[in-house]
Short mmCIF file of C-alpha atoms and ligand atoms in Angstrom, two decimals:
data_model
loop_
_atom_site.label_atom_id
_atom_site.label_comp_id
_atom_site.label_asym_id
_atom_site.label_seq_id
_atom_site.Cartn_x
_atom_site.Cartn_y
_atom_site.Cartn_z
CA MET A 1 70.32 -1.13 -40.24
CA PRO A 2 67.73 -2.79 -42.50
CA PRO A 3 67.03 -6.42 -41.61
CA VAL A 4 68.94 -9.09 -43.50
CA PRO A 5 66.50 -9.87 -46.30
CA ARG A 6 64.53 -13.06 -46.44
CA VAL A 7 62.91 -13.10 -49.86
CA ARG A 8 61.06 -15.69 -51.82
CA PHE A 9 59.93 -16.84 -55.20
CA ALA A 10 56.57 -18.56 -55.00
CA PRO A 11 55.61 -20.05 -58.35
CA SER A 12 52.46 -22.03 -58.97
CA PRO A 13 53.72 -25.19 -60.66
CA THR A 14 51.12 -25.31 -63.41
CA GLY A 15 53.44 -25.31 -66.42
CA TYR A 16 56.93 -24.30 -67.42
CA LEU A 17 58.82 -21.43 -65.80
CA HIS A 18 57.53 -18.23 -67.38
CA ILE A 19 60.09 -15.63 -68.36
CA GLY A 20 58.44 -13.10 -66.03
CA GLY A 21 58.72 -15.61 -63.19
CA ALA A 22 62.37 -16.12 -63.99
CA ARG A 23 62.98 -12.42 -63.69
CA THR A 24 61.11 -12.26 -60.38
CA ALA A 25 63.22 -15.16 -59.15
CA LEU A 26 66.39 -13.46 -60.37
CA MET A 27 65.65 -10.16 -58.67
CA ASN A 28 64.83 -11.86 -55.40
CA PHE A 29 67.92 -14.00 -55.66
CA LEU A 30 70.10 -10.95 -56.29
CA GLN A 31 68.57 -9.08 -53.42
CA ALA A 32 69.27 -11.96 -51.07
CA ARG A 33 72.79 -12.59 -52.32
CA ARG A 34 73.79 -8.95 -52.25
CA GLN A 35 72.89 -8.49 -48.63
CA GLY A 36 73.78 -11.83 -47.15
CA GLY A 37 70.10 -12.74 -47.00
CA THR A 38 68.15 -15.90 -47.69
CA PHE A 39 66.28 -16.82 -50.85
CA ILE A 40 63.36 -19.17 -50.40
CA LEU A 41 61.61 -21.17 -53.08
CA ARG A 42 58.03 -22.02 -52.22
CA MET A 43 55.74 -24.06 -54.42
CA GLU A 44 52.21 -22.69 -54.38
CA ASP A 45 50.73 -25.93 -55.62
CA THR A 46 47.18 -25.47 -54.39
CA ASP A 47 45.55 -25.62 -57.81
CA GLN A 48 45.19 -29.35 -57.68
CA LYS A 49 43.89 -29.69 -61.19
CA ARG A 50 46.76 -27.83 -62.80
CA SER A 51 49.72 -28.40 -60.46
CA THR A 52 51.86 -31.34 -61.50
CA PRO A 53 55.17 -32.89 -60.41
CA GLU A 54 56.37 -32.36 -63.99
CA SER A 55 55.78 -28.64 -63.65
CA VAL A 56 57.64 -28.57 -60.34
CA GLN A 57 60.54 -30.30 -62.05
CA ALA A 58 60.34 -27.97 -65.05
CA ILE A 59 60.63 -24.95 -62.74
CA LEU A 60 63.54 -26.45 -60.83
CA ASP A 61 65.29 -27.34 -64.11
CA ALA A 62 64.87 -23.84 -65.47
CA LEU A 63 66.14 -22.22 -62.27
CA ASN A 64 69.09 -24.60 -62.29
CA TRP A 65 69.84 -23.80 -65.90
CA LEU A 66 69.88 -20.10 -65.06
CA ASP A 67 71.96 -20.86 -61.99
CA ILE A 68 69.51 -19.15 -59.69
CA ASP A 69 69.89 -21.19 -56.57
CA TRP A 70 67.78 -21.06 -53.45
CA ASP A 71 68.70 -21.55 -49.83
CA GLU A 72 65.47 -23.02 -48.57
CA GLY A 73 62.92 -24.93 -50.58
CA PRO A 74 62.47 -28.13 -52.55
CA GLY A 75 65.53 -30.30 -52.41
CA LYS A 76 67.18 -28.07 -49.80
CA GLU A 77 64.54 -28.01 -47.08
CA GLY A 78 65.27 -25.62 -44.19
CA PRO A 79 63.83 -24.42 -40.90
CA HIS A 80 60.42 -23.58 -42.40
CA ALA A 81 59.79 -26.82 -44.26
CA PRO A 82 57.69 -28.03 -45.93
CA TYR A 83 57.93 -25.66 -48.89
CA PHE A 84 54.98 -27.08 -50.82
CA GLN A 85 51.71 -25.47 -49.82
CA THR A 86 49.75 -28.71 -50.14
CA GLN A 87 51.95 -30.09 -47.36
CA ARG A 88 51.06 -27.21 -45.07
CA LEU A 89 47.28 -27.55 -44.99
CA HIS A 90 47.04 -27.99 -41.21
CA THR A 91 48.76 -24.61 -40.78
CA TYR A 92 46.17 -22.85 -42.90
CA ARG A 93 43.36 -24.61 -41.07
CA GLU A 94 44.75 -23.50 -37.70
CA HIS A 95 44.96 -19.88 -38.79
CA ALA A 96 41.52 -19.97 -40.34
CA ASP A 97 40.12 -21.30 -37.05
CA ARG A 98 41.84 -18.48 -35.20
CA LEU A 99 40.39 -15.87 -37.56
CA LEU A 100 36.94 -17.42 -37.19
CA ALA A 101 37.22 -17.40 -33.41
CA GLU A 102 38.36 -13.78 -33.37
CA GLY A 103 35.58 -12.62 -35.65
CA HIS A 104 37.77 -11.76 -38.64
CA ALA A 105 36.33 -14.51 -40.79
CA TYR A 106 33.07 -16.34 -41.27
CA ARG A 107 31.70 -19.44 -42.90
CA CYS A 108 29.94 -18.87 -46.17
CA TYR A 109 27.27 -21.26 -47.34
CA CYS A 110 26.43 -19.65 -50.65
CA THR A 111 26.45 -22.18 -53.44
CA ARG A 112 28.41 -21.90 -56.63
CA GLU A 113 25.12 -21.51 -58.51
CA GLU A 114 23.90 -18.68 -56.30
CA LEU A 115 27.18 -16.83 -56.68
CA GLY A 116 27.20 -17.52 -60.41
CA GLU A 117 23.79 -15.90 -60.77
CA GLN A 118 24.86 -12.88 -58.74
CA ARG A 119 27.99 -12.59 -60.82
CA THR A 120 26.01 -12.64 -64.06
CA ALA A 121 23.62 -10.00 -62.74
CA ALA A 122 26.57 -7.85 -61.59
CA LYS A 123 28.18 -7.96 -65.02
CA ALA A 124 25.41 -5.76 -66.25
CA GLU A 125 26.22 -3.16 -63.60
CA GLU A 126 29.27 -1.01 -63.26
CA GLY A 127 32.04 -2.12 -60.92
CA GLY A 128 31.67 -5.84 -61.41
CA PHE A 129 30.80 -8.46 -58.84
CA LYS A 130 31.48 -7.98 -55.18
CA TYR A 131 30.37 -10.57 -52.68
CA PRO A 132 27.42 -8.90 -50.90
CA GLY A 133 28.23 -10.40 -47.50
CA THR A 134 25.19 -12.69 -47.49
CA CYS A 135 26.58 -14.99 -44.78
CA ARG A 136 28.51 -12.39 -42.82
CA GLU A 137 26.16 -12.19 -39.88
CA LEU A 138 25.05 -15.83 -39.71
CA LYS A 139 25.44 -17.44 -36.28
CA GLY A 140 25.38 -21.00 -37.57
CA PRO A 141 24.67 -23.06 -40.68
CA PRO A 142 21.32 -22.33 -42.35
CA PRO A 143 18.85 -25.24 -42.32
CA GLY A 144 20.05 -28.18 -44.40
CA LYS A 145 23.67 -26.96 -44.55
CA ARG A 146 26.71 -28.16 -42.65
CA ALA A 147 29.62 -26.08 -41.30
CA GLU A 148 32.17 -28.50 -42.73
CA ASP A 149 30.85 -27.88 -46.25
CA ALA A 150 31.26 -24.11 -46.01
CA VAL A 151 34.10 -22.03 -47.35
CA ILE A 152 35.71 -19.50 -45.02
CA ARG A 153 35.64 -15.87 -45.99
CA PHE A 154 37.74 -13.04 -44.66
CA LYS A 155 35.77 -10.11 -43.28
CA MET A 156 37.12 -7.00 -44.96
CA PRO A 157 36.74 -3.67 -43.17
CA SER A 158 33.55 -2.02 -44.26
CA GLY A 159 32.63 1.61 -44.53
CA GLU A 160 34.74 4.59 -45.44
CA GLY A 161 38.50 4.41 -45.64
CA THR A 162 41.39 3.72 -47.91
CA ALA A 163 43.95 0.98 -47.83
CA SER A 164 47.41 2.00 -48.99
CA PHE A 165 51.00 0.87 -48.95
CA ASP A 166 54.40 2.08 -50.10
CA ASP A 167 55.63 -0.08 -52.88
CA LYS A 168 59.41 -0.21 -53.27
CA ALA A 169 59.09 -0.10 -57.04
CA LEU A 170 55.84 1.78 -57.64
CA GLY A 171 55.59 4.26 -54.78
CA THR A 172 52.40 4.73 -52.77
CA ILE A 173 49.36 2.78 -53.97
CA SER A 174 45.88 3.11 -52.52
CA LYS A 175 42.47 1.59 -52.88
CA PRO A 176 39.20 2.59 -51.19
CA TYR A 177 37.74 -0.05 -48.87
CA SER A 178 34.57 0.14 -50.91
CA ASP A 179 36.41 -1.61 -53.76
CA LEU A 180 37.20 -4.60 -51.60
CA ASP A 181 34.95 -7.49 -50.71
CA ASP A 182 34.96 -10.47 -48.36
CA TRP A 183 37.20 -12.96 -50.08
CA VAL A 184 37.44 -16.69 -49.72
CA MET A 185 40.42 -17.79 -47.66
CA LEU A 186 39.88 -21.48 -47.35
CA ARG A 187 37.82 -23.93 -49.34
CA ALA A 188 35.74 -26.56 -47.60
CA ASP A 189 38.34 -29.20 -48.44
CA GLY A 190 40.99 -27.20 -46.55
CA ILE A 191 42.80 -25.88 -49.62
CA PRO A 192 43.77 -22.22 -49.13
CA LEU A 193 43.20 -19.65 -51.81
CA TYR A 194 46.18 -17.67 -53.00
CA ASN A 195 45.89 -14.59 -50.77
CA PHE A 196 45.50 -16.66 -47.64
CA GLY A 197 48.20 -19.26 -48.22
CA CYS A 198 50.58 -16.58 -49.39
CA VAL A 199 50.22 -14.38 -46.29
CA ILE A 200 50.37 -17.23 -43.80
CA ASP A 201 53.50 -18.59 -45.44
CA ASP A 202 55.20 -15.27 -46.00
CA HIS A 203 54.75 -14.51 -42.33
CA LEU A 204 55.72 -17.92 -40.98
CA MET A 205 58.72 -18.02 -43.31
CA ASP A 206 59.84 -14.62 -41.92
CA ILE A 207 59.78 -12.96 -45.33
CA THR A 208 60.97 -9.35 -45.10
CA LEU A 209 60.31 -8.31 -48.70
CA VAL A 210 57.78 -9.64 -51.19
CA ALA A 211 58.92 -8.88 -54.72
CA ARG A 212 56.56 -10.19 -57.39
CA GLY A 213 54.94 -9.25 -60.67
CA GLN A 214 52.71 -6.21 -61.01
CA GLU A 215 49.75 -8.48 -61.68
CA HIS A 216 49.67 -9.01 -57.93
CA VAL A 217 49.37 -5.37 -56.89
CA ASN A 218 45.66 -5.68 -56.25
CA SER A 219 46.13 -8.80 -54.16
CA THR A 220 48.28 -6.81 -51.80
CA PHE A 221 45.26 -4.96 -50.35
CA PRO A 222 43.37 -8.01 -49.09
CA GLN A 223 46.70 -9.45 -47.98
CA LEU A 224 47.48 -6.36 -45.91
CA MET A 225 44.07 -6.62 -44.23
CA LEU A 226 44.90 -10.14 -43.24
CA TYR A 227 48.24 -9.14 -41.72
CA LYS A 228 46.39 -6.55 -39.71
CA ALA A 229 43.72 -8.97 -38.52
CA LEU A 230 46.38 -11.40 -37.39
CA GLY A 231 48.37 -8.65 -35.68
CA TRP A 232 51.37 -9.33 -37.88
CA GLN A 233 53.87 -6.84 -39.27
CA PRO A 234 53.61 -7.02 -43.08
CA PRO A 235 56.75 -7.36 -45.17
CA ASP A 236 57.83 -4.71 -47.66
CA PHE A 237 56.44 -5.04 -51.16
CA ALA A 238 57.95 -4.41 -54.58
CA HIS A 239 55.82 -5.04 -57.64
CA LEU A 240 57.84 -5.60 -60.75
CA PRO A 241 56.88 -4.38 -64.21
CA LEU A 242 55.35 -6.84 -66.62
CA ILE A 243 57.05 -8.24 -69.65
CA LEU A 244 54.89 -7.70 -72.73
CA ALA A 245 54.98 -9.31 -76.15
CA PRO A 246 55.97 -7.14 -79.13
CA ASP A 247 52.24 -6.64 -79.79
CA ARG A 248 52.02 -5.19 -76.23
CA LYS A 249 49.84 -8.05 -75.07
CA LYS A 250 50.78 -9.93 -71.94
CA LEU A 251 53.51 -12.42 -72.76
CA SER A 252 51.32 -15.47 -72.50
CA LYS A 253 52.26 -19.08 -72.19
CA ARG A 254 49.71 -19.98 -74.80
CA LEU A 255 50.51 -17.48 -77.53
CA HIS A 256 54.16 -16.63 -77.12
CA PRO A 257 56.75 -19.40 -77.16
CA GLU A 258 59.39 -16.99 -75.87
CA ALA A 259 57.54 -16.94 -72.54
CA ASP A 260 59.06 -20.35 -71.81
CA VAL A 261 62.52 -20.07 -70.24
CA MET A 262 63.66 -23.48 -71.44
CA ARG A 263 62.63 -22.72 -74.98
CA HIS A 264 65.57 -20.32 -75.05
CA LYS A 265 67.90 -23.05 -73.92
CA ALA A 266 66.67 -25.20 -76.79
CA ASP A 267 67.13 -22.28 -79.18
CA GLY A 268 70.79 -21.98 -78.20
CA ILE A 269 70.61 -18.90 -76.02
CA LEU A 270 73.20 -18.81 -73.24
CA PRO A 271 71.87 -18.52 -69.69
CA GLU A 272 74.23 -15.58 -69.11
CA ALA A 273 72.58 -13.76 -72.01
CA LEU A 274 69.04 -14.56 -70.95
CA LEU A 275 69.70 -13.37 -67.39
CA ASN A 276 71.30 -10.23 -68.77
CA TYR A 277 68.36 -9.67 -71.06
CA ILE A 278 65.61 -10.18 -68.50
CA ILE A 279 67.24 -8.08 -65.81
CA ARG A 280 67.47 -5.20 -68.28
CA LEU A 281 63.77 -5.55 -69.09
CA GLY A 282 62.69 -3.64 -66.03
CA TRP A 283 65.88 -2.53 -64.32
CA SER A 284 68.73 -0.36 -65.44
CA HIS A 285 72.16 0.64 -64.30
CA GLY A 286 73.13 3.77 -66.24
CA ASN A 287 73.55 2.87 -69.89
CA ASP A 288 75.08 -0.53 -69.22
CA GLU A 289 73.78 -3.21 -71.56
CA VAL A 290 76.11 -6.15 -71.17
CA ILE A 291 75.91 -6.98 -67.51
CA SER A 292 77.48 -9.99 -65.88
CA ARG A 293 76.12 -11.89 -62.96
CA GLN A 294 78.89 -10.43 -60.83
CA GLN A 295 77.90 -6.91 -61.83
CA MET A 296 74.24 -7.64 -61.16
CA LEU A 297 75.26 -8.79 -57.71
CA GLU A 298 77.13 -5.57 -57.15
CA TRP A 299 74.57 -3.22 -58.63
CA PHE A 300 71.08 -4.61 -58.30
CA ASP A 301 68.67 -2.68 -56.17
CA PHE A 302 64.89 -2.34 -56.30
CA THR A 303 65.30 1.42 -56.62
CA GLY A 304 66.56 0.82 -60.17
CA VAL A 305 63.39 -1.09 -61.05
CA GLY A 306 61.11 0.92 -63.29
CA SER A 307 57.35 0.88 -63.37
CA THR A 308 56.81 0.61 -67.12
CA SER A 309 56.40 -2.75 -68.79
CA GLY A 310 59.29 -4.19 -70.74
CA ILE A 311 58.60 -5.14 -74.36
CA TRP A 312 60.09 -8.39 -75.62
CA ASP A 313 62.71 -7.68 -78.24
CA LYS A 314 64.18 -10.74 -79.88
CA THR A 315 66.81 -8.80 -81.80
CA LYS A 316 68.16 -7.41 -78.58
CA LEU A 317 68.26 -10.84 -76.99
CA LEU A 318 70.17 -12.21 -79.98
CA TRP A 319 72.57 -9.29 -79.84
CA LEU A 320 73.22 -9.91 -76.16
CA ASN A 321 73.63 -13.59 -76.83
CA GLN A 322 76.26 -12.82 -79.43
CA GLN A 323 78.09 -10.64 -76.94
CA TRP A 324 78.08 -13.50 -74.46
CA MET A 325 79.20 -15.99 -77.11
CA LYS A 326 82.29 -13.78 -77.45
CA LEU A 327 82.77 -13.08 -73.75
CA LEU A 328 82.62 -16.57 -72.30
CA PRO A 329 85.73 -18.77 -72.33
CA GLU A 330 86.02 -20.95 -75.42
CA ALA A 331 85.98 -24.09 -73.32
CA THR A 332 82.60 -23.07 -71.86
CA ILE A 333 81.12 -22.51 -75.30
CA VAL A 334 82.53 -25.84 -76.46
CA GLU A 335 80.87 -27.61 -73.56
CA ARG A 336 77.54 -25.90 -74.25
CA LEU A 337 77.83 -26.55 -77.99
CA LEU A 338 78.30 -30.30 -77.70
CA PRO A 339 74.65 -31.22 -77.06
CA PHE A 340 73.61 -29.13 -80.06
CA LEU A 341 76.11 -30.95 -82.23
CA GLU A 342 74.99 -34.25 -80.84
CA ALA A 343 71.40 -33.42 -81.75
CA LYS A 344 72.65 -33.09 -85.32
CA GLY A 345 74.30 -36.47 -85.19
CA VAL A 346 77.81 -35.11 -84.64
CA GLN A 347 79.84 -36.73 -81.86
CA ALA A 348 82.62 -34.19 -81.45
CA LYS A 349 83.57 -34.58 -77.80
CA GLY A 350 87.35 -34.36 -77.47
CA ASP A 351 87.84 -33.17 -81.08
CA ALA A 352 90.81 -30.81 -81.15
CA ARG A 353 89.09 -28.62 -83.71
CA LEU A 354 86.35 -27.59 -81.32
CA GLU A 355 88.09 -24.68 -79.63
CA PRO A 356 89.48 -23.16 -82.84
CA LEU A 357 86.08 -23.70 -84.40
CA VAL A 358 84.36 -21.82 -81.60
CA ARG A 359 86.96 -19.08 -81.92
CA ALA A 360 86.28 -18.79 -85.62
CA LEU A 361 82.51 -19.07 -85.54
CA ARG A 362 81.49 -17.10 -82.51
CA GLU A 363 81.96 -13.79 -84.27
CA ARG A 364 79.21 -14.73 -86.66
CA SER A 365 76.85 -16.96 -84.70
CA ASN A 366 73.97 -15.49 -82.79
CA THR A 367 73.18 -18.72 -80.99
CA LEU A 368 74.69 -22.08 -80.12
CA GLU A 369 72.15 -23.62 -82.46
CA GLU A 370 73.37 -21.48 -85.33
CA MET A 371 76.97 -22.30 -84.51
CA ALA A 372 76.19 -26.01 -84.31
CA ALA A 373 74.36 -25.91 -87.64
CA THR A 374 77.34 -24.33 -89.36
CA ALA A 375 79.76 -26.64 -87.60
CA ALA A 376 77.76 -29.73 -88.50
CA ASN A 377 77.08 -28.71 -92.09
CA VAL A 378 80.51 -27.41 -92.96
CA TYR A 379 83.12 -28.81 -90.61
CA PHE A 380 81.94 -32.17 -89.36
CA ARG A 381 80.81 -33.98 -92.49
CA SER A 382 82.30 -35.18 -95.69
CA GLY A 383 81.21 -33.30 -98.74
CA ILE A 384 79.23 -30.12 -98.80
CA THR A 385 75.92 -28.88 -100.11
CA LEU A 386 76.63 -26.05 -102.49
CA ASP A 387 74.43 -23.01 -102.44
CA GLU A 388 73.49 -22.90 -106.11
CA LYS A 389 73.38 -19.14 -106.29
CA ALA A 390 76.85 -18.87 -104.79
CA ALA A 391 78.10 -21.62 -107.10
CA ALA A 392 76.63 -19.92 -110.17
CA LYS A 393 78.46 -16.76 -109.25
CA HIS A 394 81.79 -18.11 -108.04
CA LEU A 395 82.30 -21.52 -109.57
CA THR A 396 82.14 -20.93 -113.30
CA GLY A 397 84.43 -19.91 -116.17
CA ASP A 398 87.47 -17.93 -115.08
CA SER A 399 86.75 -18.49 -111.42
CA LEU A 400 87.22 -22.22 -111.89
CA LYS A 401 90.53 -21.58 -113.63
CA VAL A 402 91.73 -19.60 -110.63
CA LEU A 403 90.36 -22.27 -108.31
CA ARG A 404 92.39 -24.91 -110.17
CA GLN A 405 95.55 -22.87 -109.66
CA ALA A 406 94.73 -22.41 -106.02
CA ARG A 407 94.11 -26.14 -105.64
CA GLU A 408 97.57 -26.92 -107.00
CA ALA A 409 99.24 -24.39 -104.74
CA LEU A 410 97.33 -25.66 -101.70
CA ALA A 411 98.10 -29.29 -102.43
CA ALA A 412 101.79 -28.48 -102.81
CA LEU A 413 102.10 -26.98 -99.33
CA PRO A 414 104.02 -29.19 -96.97
CA ASP A 415 102.30 -27.76 -93.88
CA TRP A 416 98.96 -26.13 -93.49
CA THR A 417 98.88 -23.12 -91.18
CA VAL A 418 96.56 -20.13 -91.30
CA GLU A 419 99.34 -17.81 -92.45
CA VAL A 420 100.61 -20.08 -95.19
CA LEU A 421 97.09 -20.75 -96.46
CA ASP A 422 96.23 -17.07 -96.51
CA GLY A 423 99.52 -16.54 -98.34
CA VAL A 424 98.37 -18.86 -101.13
CA VAL A 425 95.43 -16.58 -101.84
CA LYS A 426 97.88 -13.73 -102.27
CA THR A 427 100.34 -15.51 -104.55
CA VAL A 428 97.63 -17.00 -106.73
CA SER A 429 95.90 -13.64 -107.08
CA GLU A 430 99.17 -12.02 -108.10
CA ALA A 431 99.99 -14.76 -110.57
CA ALA A 432 96.53 -14.56 -112.13
CA SER A 433 96.41 -10.76 -111.90
CA VAL A 434 93.06 -10.78 -110.12
CA GLY A 435 91.97 -9.34 -106.79
CA MET A 436 92.32 -11.54 -103.72
CA GLY A 437 88.55 -11.84 -103.45
CA LYS A 438 88.46 -13.54 -106.85
CA VAL A 439 90.63 -16.27 -105.36
CA ALA A 440 89.23 -16.49 -101.89
CA GLN A 441 85.53 -16.61 -102.83
CA PRO A 442 85.73 -19.60 -105.21
CA ILE A 443 87.73 -21.45 -102.55
CA ARG A 444 85.25 -20.45 -99.89
CA VAL A 445 82.21 -21.53 -101.89
CA ALA A 446 83.88 -24.79 -102.90
CA VAL A 447 84.87 -25.60 -99.35
CA THR A 448 81.92 -24.31 -97.31
CA GLY A 449 79.12 -24.30 -99.85
CA ASN A 450 78.43 -20.59 -99.47
CA THR A 451 79.95 -17.15 -99.43
CA THR A 452 80.36 -16.46 -95.73
CA SER A 453 82.85 -18.09 -93.45
CA PRO A 454 85.74 -17.10 -91.23
CA GLY A 455 89.03 -16.10 -92.90
CA ILE A 456 89.97 -18.43 -95.74
CA GLY A 457 93.10 -19.82 -94.07
CA GLU A 458 91.17 -20.52 -90.89
CA THR A 459 88.36 -22.15 -92.83
CA LEU A 460 90.63 -24.44 -94.79
CA LEU A 461 92.46 -25.47 -91.68
CA LEU A 462 89.24 -26.25 -89.85
CA VAL A 463 87.81 -28.27 -92.71
CA GLY A 464 91.10 -30.17 -92.86
CA ARG A 465 93.52 -30.73 -95.73
CA ASP A 466 92.13 -33.89 -97.30
CA GLU A 467 88.49 -32.91 -96.99
CA ALA A 468 89.14 -29.38 -98.28
CA LEU A 469 90.99 -30.68 -101.33
CA ARG A 470 88.24 -33.21 -101.98
CA ARG A 471 85.62 -30.47 -101.88
CA ILE A 472 87.64 -28.29 -104.23
CA ASP A 473 87.95 -31.25 -106.59
CA ALA A 474 84.20 -31.77 -106.48
CA ALA A 475 83.67 -28.09 -107.34
CA LEU A 476 86.20 -28.26 -110.16
CA ALA A 477 84.42 -31.29 -111.54
CA ARG A 478 81.36 -29.10 -112.16
CA GLY A 479 83.27 -27.09 -114.77
N1 LIG B 501 51.83 -18.26 -56.80
C1 LIG B 501 51.76 -16.90 -57.21
C2 LIG B 501 52.10 -16.83 -58.68
O1 LIG B 501 52.74 -17.73 -59.20
C3 LIG B 501 52.74 -16.10 -56.40
C4 LIG B 501 52.48 -14.67 -56.31
C5 LIG B 501 53.33 -14.05 -55.19
O2 LIG B 501 54.56 -14.02 -55.39
O3 LIG B 501 52.81 -13.66 -54.18
O4 LIG B 501 51.73 -15.91 -59.37
#
């Protein structure tokens, strides 16, 4: 039986949660939840210039919004605490000392300037810069240098040979040793570099499977060498396809606003839709498009993860969002809609019209933002802004005559219900010998300001009797 998975998501808190990171987190989360495993959140906060508490919070907020919860990590703690790398520095130091003592690592005294020069010279040659092993055989610090100022480098195997591993998503991947160089594990100030901190923590946190973005494939080789040197069994690896922008460039934080998970929240995308969208960008289950969290939990497996990059497709995301607007219970949409209404100055909490409004508008709203805009502009204000083109077409001449008749019939109704209101359109159209559209459209434009809205009875009811009649009067006054 395979071991119960212990998986992790290990973001560097240097900005918001990237959409690719969210998908990595989701896949790990699903893997853990499906098999009764544990999902660990580890903050790789070793870039002291760029890591900030705000970024940590931004990542936690985004994961919370997506309802991807972790079992061990910030706020939860657990048997392998702490889960921030900067709080684990003594652990890295201990392991670096062990590797030094066992001859798998050495102190490097080369200065930044020296390496910079070598790097510049190497640029001219093919293959790029590889550390030439200048300090590899040193027995002690060169004159004028101190051991405590040196960085610690890992001694990669030299000579012939190939490193390879079986990736759960990509198959077998290999690299000749000659492509690898002695990499820095620990800086003089005790801060580990990514490959080192990652391996030490993955091992000590008993990680069984490392699933991360494809950009880390190459890091896996030096990491595997380190496992070997320490005599540790490496975990399994699965490298997940990238998410590219429509122009096929890497979806970058700087150039592509859609890379930011929380941007989608602000745009009125539902978390259910975003999860559905990102899981499909790199994993499939037959031809299924609309996939619920429950289904993901039943179906997700790394064998369904492809190797080709997913291309960001906003239209598809909006389509999925619309599906989820229709699938979720009305009360849920109401709750999610309220902050969007509030942002538009509408305090609608507790308003009995909210559920019918959601019912009426969700067929034609791609996002909560869109729904809130319509709700605020049409249903939660007095008066309306007429679309002049619509008014020119539907609120002139004969149309106004019909509208006047409709106004009288509507005002005479003792009770307003959808059926009765729709019935008025019919009777007025018969009396005036015009098609029903010739009655409904002038009413619609007068009451909503434009030519699209839910059914006319529903619209009138949602706008409310007094307000609807007032708007019709205002339209009639144009004639
Ligand atoms: N801190 C790394 C990153 O955010 C983690 C990579 C890994 O999962 O090993 O890219």
